[in-house]
Coordinates of C-alpha atoms in Angstrom, one line a residue:
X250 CA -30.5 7.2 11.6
X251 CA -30.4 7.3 15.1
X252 CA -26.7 6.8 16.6
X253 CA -27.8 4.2 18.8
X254 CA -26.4 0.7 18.5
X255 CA -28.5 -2.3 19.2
X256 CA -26.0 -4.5 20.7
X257 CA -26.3 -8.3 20.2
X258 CA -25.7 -10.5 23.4
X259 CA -25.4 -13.4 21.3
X260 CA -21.9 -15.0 22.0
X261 CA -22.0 -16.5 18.3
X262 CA -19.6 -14.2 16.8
X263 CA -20.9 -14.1 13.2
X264 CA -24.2 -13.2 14.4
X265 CA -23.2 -10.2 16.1
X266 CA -21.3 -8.7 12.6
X267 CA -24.3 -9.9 10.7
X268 CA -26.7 -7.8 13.2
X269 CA -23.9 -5.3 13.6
X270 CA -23.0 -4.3 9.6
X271 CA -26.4 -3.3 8.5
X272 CA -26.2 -0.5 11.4
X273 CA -22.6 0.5 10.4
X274 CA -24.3 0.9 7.0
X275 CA -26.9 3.0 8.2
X276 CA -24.1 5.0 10.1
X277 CA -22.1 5.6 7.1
X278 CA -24.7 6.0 4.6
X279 CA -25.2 9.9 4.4
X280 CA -21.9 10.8 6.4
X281 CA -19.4 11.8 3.6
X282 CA -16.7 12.8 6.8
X283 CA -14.1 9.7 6.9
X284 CA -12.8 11.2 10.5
X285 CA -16.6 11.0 11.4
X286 CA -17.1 7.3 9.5
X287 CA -13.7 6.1 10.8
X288 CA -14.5 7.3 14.7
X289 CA -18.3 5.5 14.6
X290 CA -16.6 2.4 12.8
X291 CA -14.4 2.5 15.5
X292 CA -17.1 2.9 18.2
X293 CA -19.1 0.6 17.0
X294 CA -17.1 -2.5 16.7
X295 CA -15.8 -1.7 20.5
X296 CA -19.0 -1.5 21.8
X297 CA -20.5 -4.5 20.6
X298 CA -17.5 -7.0 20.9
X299 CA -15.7 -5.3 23.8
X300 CA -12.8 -5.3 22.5
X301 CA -9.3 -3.7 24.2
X302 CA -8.3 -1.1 21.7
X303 CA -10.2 -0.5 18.0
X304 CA -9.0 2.4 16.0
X305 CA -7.4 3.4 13.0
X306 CA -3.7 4.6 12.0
X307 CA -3.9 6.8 8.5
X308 CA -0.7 7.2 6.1
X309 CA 0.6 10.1 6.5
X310 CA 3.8 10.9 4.1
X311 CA 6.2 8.1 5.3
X312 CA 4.5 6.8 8.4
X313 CA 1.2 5.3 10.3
X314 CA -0.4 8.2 11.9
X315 CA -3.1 7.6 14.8
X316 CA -6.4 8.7 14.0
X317 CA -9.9 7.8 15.7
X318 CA -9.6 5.1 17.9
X319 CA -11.5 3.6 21.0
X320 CA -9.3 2.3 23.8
X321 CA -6.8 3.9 26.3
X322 CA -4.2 6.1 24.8
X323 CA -2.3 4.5 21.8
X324 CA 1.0 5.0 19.8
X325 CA 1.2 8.0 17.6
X326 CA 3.3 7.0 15.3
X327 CA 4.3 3.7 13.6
X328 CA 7.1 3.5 11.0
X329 CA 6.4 1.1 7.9
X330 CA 7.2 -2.2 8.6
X331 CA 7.5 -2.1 12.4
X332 CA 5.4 -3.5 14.5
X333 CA 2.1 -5.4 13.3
X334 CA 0.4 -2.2 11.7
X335 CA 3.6 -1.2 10.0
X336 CA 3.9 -4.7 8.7
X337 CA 0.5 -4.7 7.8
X338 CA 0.6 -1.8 5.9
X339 CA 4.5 -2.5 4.0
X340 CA 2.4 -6.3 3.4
X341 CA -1.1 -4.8 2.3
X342 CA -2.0 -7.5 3.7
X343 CA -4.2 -8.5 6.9
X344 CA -2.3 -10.2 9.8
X345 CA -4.0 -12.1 12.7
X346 CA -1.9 -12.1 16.0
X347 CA -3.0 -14.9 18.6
X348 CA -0.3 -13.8 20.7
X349 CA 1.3 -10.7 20.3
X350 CA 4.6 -11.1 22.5
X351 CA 5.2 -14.1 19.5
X352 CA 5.7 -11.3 16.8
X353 CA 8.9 -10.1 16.5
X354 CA 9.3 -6.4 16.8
X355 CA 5.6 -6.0 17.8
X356 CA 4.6 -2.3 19.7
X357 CA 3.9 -2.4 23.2
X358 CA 1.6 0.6 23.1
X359 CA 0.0 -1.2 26.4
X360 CA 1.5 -4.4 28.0
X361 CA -3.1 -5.5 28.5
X362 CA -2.5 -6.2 24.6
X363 CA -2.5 -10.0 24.5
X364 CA -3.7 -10.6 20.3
X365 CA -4.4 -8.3 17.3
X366 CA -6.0 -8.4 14.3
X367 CA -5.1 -5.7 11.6
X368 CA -6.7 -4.7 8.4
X369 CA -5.2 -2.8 5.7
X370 CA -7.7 0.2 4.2
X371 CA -6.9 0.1 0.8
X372 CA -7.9 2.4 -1.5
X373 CA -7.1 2.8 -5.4
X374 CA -5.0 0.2 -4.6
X375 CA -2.7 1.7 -2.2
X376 CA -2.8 1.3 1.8
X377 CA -4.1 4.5 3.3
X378 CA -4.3 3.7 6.8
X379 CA -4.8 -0.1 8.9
X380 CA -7.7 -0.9 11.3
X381 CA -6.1 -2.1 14.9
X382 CA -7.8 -4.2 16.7
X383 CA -6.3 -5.5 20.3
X384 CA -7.8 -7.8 22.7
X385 CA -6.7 -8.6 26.2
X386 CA -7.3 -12.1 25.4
X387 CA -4.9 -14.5 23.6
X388 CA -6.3 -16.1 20.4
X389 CA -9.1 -13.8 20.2
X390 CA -9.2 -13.3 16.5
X391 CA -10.0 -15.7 13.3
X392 CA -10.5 -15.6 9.6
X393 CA -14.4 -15.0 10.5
X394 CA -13.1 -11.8 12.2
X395 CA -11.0 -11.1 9.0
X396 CA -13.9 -11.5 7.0
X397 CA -16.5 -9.2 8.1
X398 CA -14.0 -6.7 9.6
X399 CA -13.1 -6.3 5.8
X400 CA -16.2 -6.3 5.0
X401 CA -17.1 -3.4 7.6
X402 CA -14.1 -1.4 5.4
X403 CA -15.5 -1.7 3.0
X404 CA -18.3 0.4 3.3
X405 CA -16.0 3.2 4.2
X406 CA -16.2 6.0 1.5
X407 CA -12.3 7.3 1.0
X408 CA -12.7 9.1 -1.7
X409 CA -14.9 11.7 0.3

């Protein structure tokens, strides 16, 4: 497949995953690389919704490692339970953020970070890494965000 997005301009924010996941799929369908299907994931969702910051933090031994991300230059490392990915990964759980100066002990890896949405990646069920998402908008993220994000990781191969 060509690596070209075609970007929806609708402002309706469940048509643009619906138009956006079948392209991820195609993306992701004969790449077995998860740095390769982790960075397009990541470009892909920051292209189409513009997004501040969209990347992924790995587990690596006792901590949240950055991995491929989109967005100015991140925090490397995140301990378990600190911050909104650490607590998202200690949780397995995904956490929505309207206002990220409202969670206590959140990260400022960039004060531009208003709200955050983050996904645990869970595989054999055990979290191996979160998706990040930041927005430089306050309230920027739902549970129709929370649904087809997971659904987007879900067509992420780990096992490759």
């Amino acid at each position: 497949m060509a690596e070209d997005l075609q970007i929806t301009a609708s402002t309706d924010k469940e048509e643009q995953y619906k138009s956006l996941i079948p392209q991820i799929e195609g993306l992701l369908y004969d790449e077995t690389d998860l740095v390769a299907n982790l960075a397009n994931v990541a470009a892909a969702l920051k292209e189409q919704f513009k997004w501040f910051w969209v990347g992924f933090y790995l587990v690596k031994q006792d901590e949240l490692v950055l991995g491929p991300f989109q967005g100015p230059v991140a925090c490397t490392r995140i301990a378990k339970g600190r911050g909104v990915c650490g607590t998202s990964w200690a949780r397995a759980e995904t956490l929505i953020v309207p206002d990220v100066e409202a969670f206590p002990g959140h990260i400022a890896c960039s004060s531009l970070s208003r709200s955050e949405i983050v996904l645990p990646l869970i595989h054999r069920n055990e979290v191996i890494g979160v998706l990040d998402v930041d927005s430089a908008e306050l309230n920027e993220f739902d549970d129709v965000d929370a649904q087809y994000l997971n659904q987007i990781i879900s067509l992420i191969k780990f096992n490759a």
